[in-house]
Tab-separated table of C-alpha atoms in Angstrom:
chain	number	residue	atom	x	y	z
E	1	UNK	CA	72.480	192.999	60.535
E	2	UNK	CA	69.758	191.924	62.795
E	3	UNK	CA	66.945	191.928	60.269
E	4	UNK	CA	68.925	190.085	58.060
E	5	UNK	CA	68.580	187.132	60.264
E	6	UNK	CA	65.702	184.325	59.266
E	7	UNK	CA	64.362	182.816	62.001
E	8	UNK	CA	63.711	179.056	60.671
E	9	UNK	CA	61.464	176.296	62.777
E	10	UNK	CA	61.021	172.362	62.894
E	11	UNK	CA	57.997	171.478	62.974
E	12	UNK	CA	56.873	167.679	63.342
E	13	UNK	CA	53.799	167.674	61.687
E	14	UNK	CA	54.824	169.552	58.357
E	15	UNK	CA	57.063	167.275	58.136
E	16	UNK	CA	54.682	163.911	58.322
E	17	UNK	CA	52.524	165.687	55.815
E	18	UNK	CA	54.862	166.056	53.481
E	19	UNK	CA	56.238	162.293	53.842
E	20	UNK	CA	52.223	161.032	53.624
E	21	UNK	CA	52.229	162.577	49.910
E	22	UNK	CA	55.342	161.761	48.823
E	23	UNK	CA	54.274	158.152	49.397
E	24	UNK	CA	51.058	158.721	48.333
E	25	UNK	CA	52.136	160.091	45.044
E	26	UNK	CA	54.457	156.880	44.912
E	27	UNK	CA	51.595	154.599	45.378
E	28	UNK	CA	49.525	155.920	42.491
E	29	UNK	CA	52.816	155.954	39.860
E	30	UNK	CA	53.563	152.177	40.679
E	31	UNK	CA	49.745	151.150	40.597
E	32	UNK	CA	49.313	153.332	37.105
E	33	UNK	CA	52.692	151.917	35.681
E	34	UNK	CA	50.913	148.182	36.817
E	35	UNK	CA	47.540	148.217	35.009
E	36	UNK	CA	49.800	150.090	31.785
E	37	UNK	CA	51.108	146.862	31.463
E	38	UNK	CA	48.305	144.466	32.103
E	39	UNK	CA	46.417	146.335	29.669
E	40	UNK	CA	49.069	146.482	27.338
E	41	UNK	CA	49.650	142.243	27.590
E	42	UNK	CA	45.748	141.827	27.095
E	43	UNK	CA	45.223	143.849	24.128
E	44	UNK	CA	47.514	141.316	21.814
E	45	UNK	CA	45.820	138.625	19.918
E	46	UNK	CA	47.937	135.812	21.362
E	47	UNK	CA	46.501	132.853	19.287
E	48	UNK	CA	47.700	129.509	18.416
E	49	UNK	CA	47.270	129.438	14.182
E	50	UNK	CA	50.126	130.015	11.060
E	51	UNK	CA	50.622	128.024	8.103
E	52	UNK	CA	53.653	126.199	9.755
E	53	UNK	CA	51.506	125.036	12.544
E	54	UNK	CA	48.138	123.743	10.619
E	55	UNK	CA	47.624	119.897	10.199
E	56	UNK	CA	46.229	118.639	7.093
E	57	UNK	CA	47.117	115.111	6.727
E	58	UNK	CA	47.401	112.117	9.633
E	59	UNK	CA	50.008	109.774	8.598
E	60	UNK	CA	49.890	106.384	10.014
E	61	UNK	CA	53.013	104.372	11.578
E	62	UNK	CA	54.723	101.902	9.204
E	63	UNK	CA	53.650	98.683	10.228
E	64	UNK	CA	56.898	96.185	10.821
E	65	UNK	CA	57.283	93.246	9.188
E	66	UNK	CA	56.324	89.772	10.872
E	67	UNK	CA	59.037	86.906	11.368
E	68	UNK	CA	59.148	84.200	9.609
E	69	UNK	CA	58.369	80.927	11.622
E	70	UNK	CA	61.328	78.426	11.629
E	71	UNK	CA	61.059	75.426	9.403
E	72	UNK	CA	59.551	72.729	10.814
E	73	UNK	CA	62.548	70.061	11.525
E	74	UNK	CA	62.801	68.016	8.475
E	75	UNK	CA	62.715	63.852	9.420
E	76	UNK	CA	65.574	61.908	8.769
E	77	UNK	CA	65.966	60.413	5.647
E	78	UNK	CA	64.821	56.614	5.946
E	79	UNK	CA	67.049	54.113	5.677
E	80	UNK	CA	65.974	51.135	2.805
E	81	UNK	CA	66.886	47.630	4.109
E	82	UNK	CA	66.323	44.848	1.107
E	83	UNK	CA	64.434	41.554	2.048
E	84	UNK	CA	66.983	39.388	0.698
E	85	UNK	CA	69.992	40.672	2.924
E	86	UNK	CA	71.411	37.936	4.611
E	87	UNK	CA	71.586	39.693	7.497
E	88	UNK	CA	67.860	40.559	7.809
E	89	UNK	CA	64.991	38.473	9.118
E	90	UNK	CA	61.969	38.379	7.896
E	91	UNK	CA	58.341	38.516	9.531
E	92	UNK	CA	54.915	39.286	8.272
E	93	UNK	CA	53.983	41.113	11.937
E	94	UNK	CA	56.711	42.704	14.102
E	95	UNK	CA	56.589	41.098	17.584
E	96	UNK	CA	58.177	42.249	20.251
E	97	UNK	CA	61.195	39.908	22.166
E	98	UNK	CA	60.680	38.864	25.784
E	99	UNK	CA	64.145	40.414	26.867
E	100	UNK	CA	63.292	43.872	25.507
E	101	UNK	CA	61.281	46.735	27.297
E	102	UNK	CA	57.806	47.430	25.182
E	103	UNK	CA	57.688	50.383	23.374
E	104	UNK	CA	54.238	51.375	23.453
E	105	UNK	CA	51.753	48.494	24.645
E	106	UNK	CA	49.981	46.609	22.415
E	107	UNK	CA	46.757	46.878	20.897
E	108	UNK	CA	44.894	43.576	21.811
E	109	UNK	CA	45.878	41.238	24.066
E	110	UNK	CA	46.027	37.626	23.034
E	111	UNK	CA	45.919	34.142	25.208
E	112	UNK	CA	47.288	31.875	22.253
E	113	UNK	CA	50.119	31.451	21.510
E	114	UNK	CA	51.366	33.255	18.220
E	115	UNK	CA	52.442	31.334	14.918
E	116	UNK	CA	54.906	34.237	14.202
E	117	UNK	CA	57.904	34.255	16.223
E	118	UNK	CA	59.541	37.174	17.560
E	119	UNK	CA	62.193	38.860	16.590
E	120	UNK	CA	65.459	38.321	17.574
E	121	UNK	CA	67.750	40.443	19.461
E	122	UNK	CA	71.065	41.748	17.916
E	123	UNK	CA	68.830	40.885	14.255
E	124	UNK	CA	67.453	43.217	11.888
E	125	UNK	CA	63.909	42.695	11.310
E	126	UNK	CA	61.930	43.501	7.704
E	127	UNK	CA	57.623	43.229	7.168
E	128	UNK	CA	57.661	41.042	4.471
E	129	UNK	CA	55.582	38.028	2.955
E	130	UNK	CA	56.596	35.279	4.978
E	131	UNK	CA	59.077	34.234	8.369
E	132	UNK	CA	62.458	33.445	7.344
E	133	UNK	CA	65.442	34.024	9.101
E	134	UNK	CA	69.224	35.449	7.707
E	135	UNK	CA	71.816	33.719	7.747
E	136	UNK	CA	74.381	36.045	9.493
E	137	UNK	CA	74.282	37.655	12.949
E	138	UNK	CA	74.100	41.485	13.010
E	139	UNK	CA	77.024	42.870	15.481
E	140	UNK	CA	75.255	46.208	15.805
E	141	UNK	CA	71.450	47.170	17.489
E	142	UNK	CA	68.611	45.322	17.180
E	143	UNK	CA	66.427	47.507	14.581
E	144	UNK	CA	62.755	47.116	13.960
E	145	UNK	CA	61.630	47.816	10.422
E	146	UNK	CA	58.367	48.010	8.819
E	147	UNK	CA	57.026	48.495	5.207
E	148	UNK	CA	53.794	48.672	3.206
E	149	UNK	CA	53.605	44.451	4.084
E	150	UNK	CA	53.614	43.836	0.580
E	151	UNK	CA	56.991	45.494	-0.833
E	152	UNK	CA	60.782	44.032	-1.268
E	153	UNK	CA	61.740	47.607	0.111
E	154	UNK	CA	61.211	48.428	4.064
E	155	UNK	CA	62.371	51.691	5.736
E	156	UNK	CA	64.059	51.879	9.564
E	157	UNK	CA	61.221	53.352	12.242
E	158	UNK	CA	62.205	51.613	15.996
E	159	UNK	CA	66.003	51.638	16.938
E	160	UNK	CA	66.549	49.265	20.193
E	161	UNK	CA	68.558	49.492	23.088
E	162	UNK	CA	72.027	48.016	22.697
E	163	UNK	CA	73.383	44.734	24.496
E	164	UNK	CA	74.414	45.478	28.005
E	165	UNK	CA	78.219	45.564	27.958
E	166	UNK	CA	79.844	42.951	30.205
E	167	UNK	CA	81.489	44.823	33.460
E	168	UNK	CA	85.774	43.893	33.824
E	169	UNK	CA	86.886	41.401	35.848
E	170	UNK	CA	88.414	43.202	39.126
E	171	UNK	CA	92.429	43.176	38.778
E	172	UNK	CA	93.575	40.458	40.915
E	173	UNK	CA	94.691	41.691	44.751
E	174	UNK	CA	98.699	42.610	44.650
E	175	UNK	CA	100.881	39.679	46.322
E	176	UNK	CA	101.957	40.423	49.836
E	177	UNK	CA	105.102	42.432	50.260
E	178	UNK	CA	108.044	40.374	51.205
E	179	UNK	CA	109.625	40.049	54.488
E	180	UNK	CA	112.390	42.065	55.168
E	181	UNK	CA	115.405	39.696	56.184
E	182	UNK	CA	117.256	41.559	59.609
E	183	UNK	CA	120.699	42.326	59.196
E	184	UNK	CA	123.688	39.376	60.491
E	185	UNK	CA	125.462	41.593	63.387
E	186	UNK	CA	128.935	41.192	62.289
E	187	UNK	CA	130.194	40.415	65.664
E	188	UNK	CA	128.198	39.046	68.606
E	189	UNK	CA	129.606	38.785	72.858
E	190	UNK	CA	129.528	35.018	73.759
E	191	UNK	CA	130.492	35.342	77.308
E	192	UNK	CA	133.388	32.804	79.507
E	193	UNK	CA	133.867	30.533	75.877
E	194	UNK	CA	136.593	28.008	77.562
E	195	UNK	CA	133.317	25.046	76.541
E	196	UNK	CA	133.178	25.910	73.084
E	197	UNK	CA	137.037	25.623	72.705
E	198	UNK	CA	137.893	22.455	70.161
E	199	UNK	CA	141.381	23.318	71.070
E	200	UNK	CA	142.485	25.423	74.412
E	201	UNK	CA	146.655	24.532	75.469
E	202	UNK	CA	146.898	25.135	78.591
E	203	UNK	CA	149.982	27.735	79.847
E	204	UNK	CA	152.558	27.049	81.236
E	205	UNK	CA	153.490	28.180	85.105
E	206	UNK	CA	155.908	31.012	84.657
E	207	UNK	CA	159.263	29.979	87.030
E	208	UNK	CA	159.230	33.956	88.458
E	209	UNK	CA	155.594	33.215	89.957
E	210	UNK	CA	156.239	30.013	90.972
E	211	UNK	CA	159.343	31.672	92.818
E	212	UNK	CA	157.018	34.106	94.396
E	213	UNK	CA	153.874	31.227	94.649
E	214	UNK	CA	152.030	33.694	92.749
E	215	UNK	CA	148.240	32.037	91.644
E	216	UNK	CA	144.792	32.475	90.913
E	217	UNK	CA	143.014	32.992	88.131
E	218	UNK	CA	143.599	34.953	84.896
E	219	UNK	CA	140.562	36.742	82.469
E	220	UNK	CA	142.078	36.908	78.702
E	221	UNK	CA	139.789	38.620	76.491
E	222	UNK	CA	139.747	37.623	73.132
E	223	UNK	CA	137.935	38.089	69.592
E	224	UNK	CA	137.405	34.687	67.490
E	225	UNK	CA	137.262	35.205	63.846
E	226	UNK	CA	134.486	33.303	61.649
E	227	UNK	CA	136.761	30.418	61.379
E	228	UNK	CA	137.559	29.828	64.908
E	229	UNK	CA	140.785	30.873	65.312
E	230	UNK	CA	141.315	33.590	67.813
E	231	UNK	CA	141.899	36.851	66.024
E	232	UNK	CA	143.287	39.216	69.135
E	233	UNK	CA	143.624	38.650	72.935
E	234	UNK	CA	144.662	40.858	76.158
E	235	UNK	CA	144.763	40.067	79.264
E	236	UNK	CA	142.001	41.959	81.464
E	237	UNK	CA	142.555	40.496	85.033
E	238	UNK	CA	144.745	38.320	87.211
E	239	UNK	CA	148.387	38.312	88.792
E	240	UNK	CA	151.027	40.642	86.449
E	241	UNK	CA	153.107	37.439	86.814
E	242	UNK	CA	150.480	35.445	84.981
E	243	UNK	CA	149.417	37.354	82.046
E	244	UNK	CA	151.686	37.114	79.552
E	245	UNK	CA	151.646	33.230	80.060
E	246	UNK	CA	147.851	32.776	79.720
E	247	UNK	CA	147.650	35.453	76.865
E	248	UNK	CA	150.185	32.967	74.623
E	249	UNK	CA	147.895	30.098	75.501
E	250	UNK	CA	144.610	31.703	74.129
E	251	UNK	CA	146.052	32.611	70.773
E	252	UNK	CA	146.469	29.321	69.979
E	253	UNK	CA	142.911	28.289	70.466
E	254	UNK	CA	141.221	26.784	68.444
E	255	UNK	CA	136.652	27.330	68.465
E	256	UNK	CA	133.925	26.185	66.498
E	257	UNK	CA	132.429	28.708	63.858
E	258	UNK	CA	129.265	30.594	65.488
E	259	UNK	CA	126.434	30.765	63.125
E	260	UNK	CA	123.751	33.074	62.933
E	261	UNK	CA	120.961	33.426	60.335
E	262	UNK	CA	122.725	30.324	58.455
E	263	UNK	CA	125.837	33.122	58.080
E	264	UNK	CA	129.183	32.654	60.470
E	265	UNK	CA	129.802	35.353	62.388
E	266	UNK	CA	132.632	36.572	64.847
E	267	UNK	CA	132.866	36.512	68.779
E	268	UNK	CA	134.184	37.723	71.651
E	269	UNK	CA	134.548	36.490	74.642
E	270	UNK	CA	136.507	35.985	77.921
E	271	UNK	CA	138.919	32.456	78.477
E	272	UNK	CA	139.648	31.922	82.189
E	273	UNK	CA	142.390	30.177	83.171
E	274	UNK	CA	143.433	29.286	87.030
E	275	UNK	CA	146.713	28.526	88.151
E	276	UNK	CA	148.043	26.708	91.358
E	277	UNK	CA	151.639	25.976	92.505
Protein backbone atom coordinates (compact mmCIF):
# COMPACT_ATOMS: atom_id res chain seq x y z
CA UNK A 1 0.00 0.00 0.00
CA UNK A 2 2.94 2.07 0.86
CA UNK A 3 4.48 2.26 -2.59
CA UNK A 4 1.38 3.16 -3.92
CA UNK A 5 1.67 6.46 -2.28
CA UNK A 6 3.03 9.63 -4.57
CA UNK A 7 4.80 11.88 -2.74
CA UNK A 8 3.81 15.38 -4.50
CA UNK A 9 5.79 18.92 -3.71
CA UNK A 10 5.10 22.81 -4.07
CA UNK A 11 7.55 24.37 -5.30
CA UNK A 12 7.59 28.33 -5.71
CA UNK A 13 9.68 28.74 -8.47
CA UNK A 14 8.07 26.10 -10.94
CA UNK A 15 5.36 27.72 -10.40
CA UNK A 16 6.57 31.52 -11.45
CA UNK A 17 8.05 29.87 -14.48
CA UNK A 18 5.21 28.55 -15.62
CA UNK A 19 3.06 31.89 -15.01
CA UNK A 20 6.16 33.99 -16.94
CA UNK A 21 5.21 31.83 -20.20
CA UNK A 22 1.82 31.69 -19.98
CA UNK A 23 1.95 35.49 -20.16
CA UNK A 24 4.55 35.50 -22.40
CA UNK A 25 2.76 33.34 -24.85
CA UNK A 26 -0.25 35.85 -24.26
CA UNK A 27 1.80 38.78 -25.17
CA UNK A 28 2.92 37.47 -28.55
CA UNK A 29 -0.96 36.19 -29.59
CA UNK A 30 -2.39 39.78 -28.82
CA UNK A 31 0.65 41.63 -30.53
CA UNK A 32 0.35 39.01 -33.73
CA UNK A 33 -3.57 39.32 -33.74
CA UNK A 34 -2.64 43.51 -33.71
CA UNK A 35 -0.33 43.93 -36.74
CA UNK A 36 -2.99 41.02 -38.60
CA UNK A 37 -5.19 43.75 -38.60
CA UNK A 38 -3.16 46.80 -39.34
CA UNK A 39 -1.87 45.01 -42.19
CA UNK A 40 -5.04 43.83 -43.21
CA UNK A 41 -6.67 47.79 -43.06
CA UNK A 42 -3.53 49.01 -45.14
CA UNK A 43 -3.60 46.65 -47.90
CA UNK A 44 -7.21 48.12 -49.26
CA UNK A 45 -7.19 50.74 -51.87
CA UNK A 46 -9.32 53.20 -49.90
CA UNK A 47 -9.68 55.98 -52.59
CA UNK A 48 -12.02 58.74 -53.14
CA UNK A 49 -13.24 58.14 -57.17
CA UNK A 50 -16.76 56.36 -58.80
CA UNK A 51 -18.88 57.61 -61.43
CA UNK A 52 -21.45 58.95 -58.83
CA UNK A 53 -18.85 61.06 -57.25
CA UNK A 54 -16.97 62.73 -60.48
CA UNK A 55 -17.77 66.45 -61.36
CA UNK A 56 -18.06 67.41 -64.84
CA UNK A 57 -19.99 70.51 -65.07
CA UNK A 58 -20.00 73.83 -62.54
CA UNK A 59 -23.36 75.28 -62.58
CA UNK A 60 -23.69 78.80 -61.60
CA UNK A 61 -26.44 80.28 -59.04
CA UNK A 62 -29.54 81.81 -60.69
CA UNK A 63 -29.13 85.33 -60.43
CA UNK A 64 -32.49 87.07 -58.75
CA UNK A 65 -34.28 89.49 -60.29
CA UNK A 66 -33.79 93.34 -59.41
CA UNK A 67 -36.82 95.54 -58.06
CA UNK A 68 -38.35 97.78 -59.81
CA UNK A 69 -37.84 101.45 -58.54
CA UNK A 70 -41.17 103.16 -57.51
CA UNK A 71 -42.62 105.68 -59.87
CA UNK A 72 -41.53 108.86 -59.40
CA UNK A 73 -44.67 110.85 -57.73
CA UNK A 74 -46.62 112.19 -60.55
CA UNK A 75 -47.38 116.36 -60.03
CA UNK A 76 -50.70 117.43 -59.60
CA UNK A 77 -52.64 118.20 -62.38
CA UNK A 78 -52.60 122.15 -62.86
CA UNK A 79 -55.38 123.98 -62.38
CA UNK A 80 -56.36 126.55 -65.65
CA UNK A 81 -57.68 129.92 -64.35
CA UNK A 82 -59.10 132.16 -67.52
CA UNK A 83 -58.02 135.92 -67.68
CA UNK A 84 -61.39 137.15 -68.02
CA UNK A 85 -62.84 135.63 -64.67
CA UNK A 86 -64.25 138.23 -62.76
CA UNK A 87 -62.82 137.03 -59.93
CA UNK A 88 -59.17 137.13 -61.11
CA UNK A 89 -56.74 140.02 -61.25
CA UNK A 90 -54.56 140.59 -63.61
CA UNK A 91 -50.71 141.60 -63.59
CA UNK A 92 -47.94 141.43 -66.08
CA UNK A 93 -45.22 140.57 -63.00
CA UNK A 94 -46.37 138.81 -59.80
CA UNK A 95 -45.41 141.01 -56.80
CA UNK A 96 -45.49 140.02 -53.64
CA UNK A 97 -48.10 141.91 -50.83
CA UNK A 98 -46.59 143.69 -47.83
CA UNK A 99 -48.80 141.60 -45.31
CA UNK A 100 -47.57 138.25 -46.64
CA UNK A 101 -44.31 136.30 -45.63
CA UNK A 102 -41.84 136.06 -48.92
CA UNK A 103 -41.57 132.93 -50.40
CA UNK A 104 -38.21 132.80 -51.66
CA UNK A 105 -36.39 136.35 -51.81
CA UNK A 106 -36.20 138.15 -54.70
CA UNK A 107 -33.85 138.37 -57.38
CA UNK A 108 -32.81 142.12 -57.56
CA UNK A 109 -33.50 144.54 -55.28
CA UNK A 110 -35.05 147.77 -56.42
CA UNK A 111 -35.13 151.52 -54.75
CA UNK A 112 -38.09 152.83 -57.04
CA UNK A 113 -40.99 152.44 -56.59
CA UNK A 114 -42.81 149.83 -58.94
CA UNK A 115 -45.54 150.81 -61.64
CA UNK A 116 -47.15 147.34 -61.07
CA UNK A 117 -49.04 146.99 -58.00
CA UNK A 118 -49.15 144.07 -55.90
CA UNK A 119 -51.37 141.66 -55.57
CA UNK A 120 -54.04 141.60 -53.38
CA UNK A 121 -54.75 139.39 -50.57
CA UNK A 122 -57.88 137.09 -50.52
CA UNK A 123 -57.52 137.77 -54.83
CA UNK A 124 -56.52 135.42 -57.37
CA UNK A 125 -53.76 136.64 -59.39
CA UNK A 126 -53.14 135.67 -63.42
CA UNK A 127 -49.61 136.83 -65.69
CA UNK A 128 -51.28 138.42 -68.29
CA UNK A 129 -50.87 141.51 -70.74
CA UNK A 130 -51.80 144.27 -68.69
CA UNK A 131 -53.02 145.31 -64.67
CA UNK A 132 -56.61 145.09 -64.27
CA UNK A 133 -58.42 144.17 -61.41
CA UNK A 134 -61.87 141.68 -61.02
CA UNK A 135 -64.64 142.73 -60.05
CA UNK A 136 -65.58 140.23 -57.24
CA UNK A 137 -63.74 139.35 -54.02
CA UNK A 138 -62.46 135.74 -53.76
CA UNK A 139 -63.73 134.19 -50.21
CA UNK A 140 -61.09 131.47 -50.40
CA UNK A 141 -56.83 131.74 -50.35
CA UNK A 142 -54.97 134.11 -51.93
CA UNK A 143 -53.39 132.05 -55.03
CA UNK A 144 -50.49 133.17 -57.12
CA UNK A 145 -50.62 132.11 -60.75
CA UNK A 146 -48.29 132.39 -63.53
CA UNK A 147 -48.32 131.58 -67.33
CA UNK A 148 -46.16 131.80 -70.46
CA UNK A 149 -46.87 136.04 -70.05
CA UNK A 150 -48.37 135.98 -73.28
CA UNK A 151 -51.40 133.36 -73.05
CA UNK A 152 -55.33 133.80 -72.01
CA UNK A 153 -54.64 130.41 -70.10
CA UNK A 154 -52.46 130.47 -66.66
CA UNK A 155 -51.92 127.39 -64.42
CA UNK A 156 -51.93 127.51 -60.24
CA UNK A 157 -48.00 127.25 -58.85
CA UNK A 158 -47.96 129.37 -55.16
CA UNK A 159 -50.95 128.63 -52.75
CA UNK A 160 -50.89 131.37 -49.74
CA UNK A 161 -51.52 131.21 -46.27
CA UNK A 162 -55.15 131.75 -45.32
CA UNK A 163 -56.61 134.90 -43.37
CA UNK A 164 -55.99 134.59 -39.70
CA UNK A 165 -59.34 133.61 -38.18
CA UNK A 166 -60.68 136.14 -35.66
CA UNK A 167 -60.38 134.56 -31.89
CA UNK A 168 -64.29 134.53 -29.87
CA UNK A 169 -65.23 137.02 -27.76
CA UNK A 170 -64.84 135.54 -24.02
CA UNK A 171 -68.52 134.57 -22.70
CA UNK A 172 -69.50 137.29 -20.49
CA UNK A 173 -68.70 136.55 -16.45
CA UNK A 174 -72.01 134.72 -14.83
CA UNK A 175 -74.15 137.32 -12.64
CA UNK A 176 -73.57 137.00 -8.94
CA UNK A 177 -75.62 134.43 -7.12
CA UNK A 178 -78.45 135.89 -5.21
CA UNK A 179 -78.71 136.43 -1.60
CA UNK A 180 -80.31 133.99 0.30
CA UNK A 181 -83.27 135.74 2.28
CA UNK A 182 -83.09 134.15 6.29
CA UNK A 183 -86.06 132.54 7.38
CA UNK A 184 -89.06 134.90 9.57
CA UNK A 185 -88.91 132.90 13.09
CA UNK A 186 -92.50 132.28 13.48
CA UNK A 187 -92.57 133.34 17.01
CA UNK A 188 -90.10 135.65 18.77
CA UNK A 189 -89.82 136.35 23.19
CA UNK A 190 -90.49 140.13 23.70
CA UNK A 191 -89.92 140.24 27.34
CA UNK A 192 -92.38 142.40 30.34
CA UNK A 193 -94.81 143.80 27.07
CA UNK A 194 -97.31 145.88 29.53
CA UNK A 195 -95.64 149.29 27.04
CA UNK A 196 -96.57 147.86 23.91
CA UNK A 197 -100.20 147.17 25.12
CA UNK A 198 -102.81 149.54 22.92
CA UNK A 199 -105.30 148.07 25.24
CA UNK A 200 -104.42 146.41 28.89
CA UNK A 201 -107.96 146.49 31.49
CA UNK A 202 -106.84 146.43 34.47
CA UNK A 203 -108.34 143.45 37.07
CA UNK A 204 -110.29 143.77 39.34
CA UNK A 205 -109.35 143.17 43.32
CA UNK A 206 -110.84 139.82 44.11
CA UNK A 207 -113.21 140.47 47.57
CA UNK A 208 -111.51 136.93 49.15
CA UNK A 209 -107.95 138.76 48.97
CA UNK A 210 -109.05 141.85 49.92
CA UNK A 211 -110.63 139.88 52.99
CA UNK A 212 -107.29 138.38 53.65
CA UNK A 213 -105.24 141.91 52.38
CA UNK A 214 -103.62 139.64 50.08
CA UNK A 215 -101.17 141.90 47.40
CA UNK A 216 -98.27 142.14 45.36
CA UNK A 217 -97.60 141.56 42.14
CA UNK A 218 -98.76 138.96 39.58
CA UNK A 219 -96.48 137.51 36.26
CA UNK A 220 -99.18 136.31 33.47
CA UNK A 221 -97.50 134.81 30.65
CA UNK A 222 -99.00 135.16 27.51
CA UNK A 223 -98.59 134.49 23.58
CA UNK A 224 -99.88 137.48 21.20
CA UNK A 225 -100.97 136.35 17.86
CA UNK A 226 -99.89 138.41 14.59
CA UNK A 227 -102.82 140.59 15.06
CA UNK A 228 -102.37 141.61 18.55
CA UNK A 229 -104.77 139.94 20.32
CA UNK A 230 -103.53 137.68 23.01
CA UNK A 231 -103.78 134.10 21.87
CA UNK A 232 -103.17 132.09 25.44
CA UNK A 233 -102.20 133.24 28.99
CA UNK A 234 -101.28 131.48 32.51
CA UNK A 235 -100.44 132.78 35.32
CA UNK A 236 -96.64 132.01 36.33
CA UNK A 237 -96.21 133.93 39.69
CA UNK A 238 -97.95 135.90 42.41
CA UNK A 239 -100.57 135.35 45.33
CA UNK A 240 -103.11 132.08 44.46
CA UNK A 241 -105.72 134.73 45.40
CA UNK A 242 -104.66 136.91 42.51
CA UNK A 243 -104.28 134.80 39.55
CA UNK A 244 -107.28 134.04 38.19
CA UNK A 245 -108.16 137.86 38.35
CA UNK A 246 -105.07 139.11 36.46
CA UNK A 247 -105.20 136.08 33.98
CA UNK A 248 -108.98 137.46 32.79
CA UNK A 249 -107.45 140.89 32.44
CA UNK A 250 -104.61 139.87 29.96
CA UNK A 251 -106.88 138.05 27.57
CA UNK A 252 -108.48 140.96 26.78
CA UNK A 253 -105.46 142.86 25.69
CA UNK A 254 -105.15 144.32 23.04
CA UNK A 255 -100.96 144.86 21.23
CA UNK A 256 -99.61 146.23 18.24
CA UNK A 257 -98.56 143.68 15.42
CA UNK A 258 -94.62 142.91 15.74
CA UNK A 259 -92.96 142.98 12.45
CA UNK A 260 -90.00 141.36 11.34
CA UNK A 261 -88.41 141.19 7.87
CA UNK A 262 -91.56 143.41 6.65
CA UNK A 263 -93.64 139.94 7.79
CA UNK A 264 -95.84 140.05 11.30
CA UNK A 265 -94.89 137.68 13.50
CA UNK A 266 -96.12 136.30 16.98
CA UNK A 267 -94.88 137.02 20.65
CA UNK A 268 -94.62 136.08 23.89
CA UNK A 269 -94.17 137.72 26.67
CA UNK A 270 -94.82 138.35 30.41
CA UNK A 271 -97.75 141.26 31.64
CA UNK A 272 -97.15 142.28 35.28
CA UNK A 273 -99.70 143.49 37.17
CA UNK A 274 -99.44 144.80 41.04
CA UNK A 275 -102.13 144.97 43.34
CA UNK A 276 -102.62 146.98 46.67
CA UNK A 277 -105.57 147.06 49.13
Amino acid sequence: MLDQLVESRNTGSENRRRGGFLVTVGVLIFSLAIIGLLSSLFAQNLTVGGDGLELSTLIAPVPLPEEAPPPPDEPEPEKKVKQDDPKVDVRKQIIANINESPTKPPKEIKVTKADIPARRLGRTTVIGTSNSDGAAASSGPTRTVSGDGGGGIATTTVVATPEPKKAAPPPPPPPPPKPTPKPVPKRISGGVVNGKAISLPKPPYPAAARAVRAAGSVSVSVVISKTGSVMSASASGGHPLLRAAAVSAARRARFRPTMLSGQPVEVSGVIVYNFRP
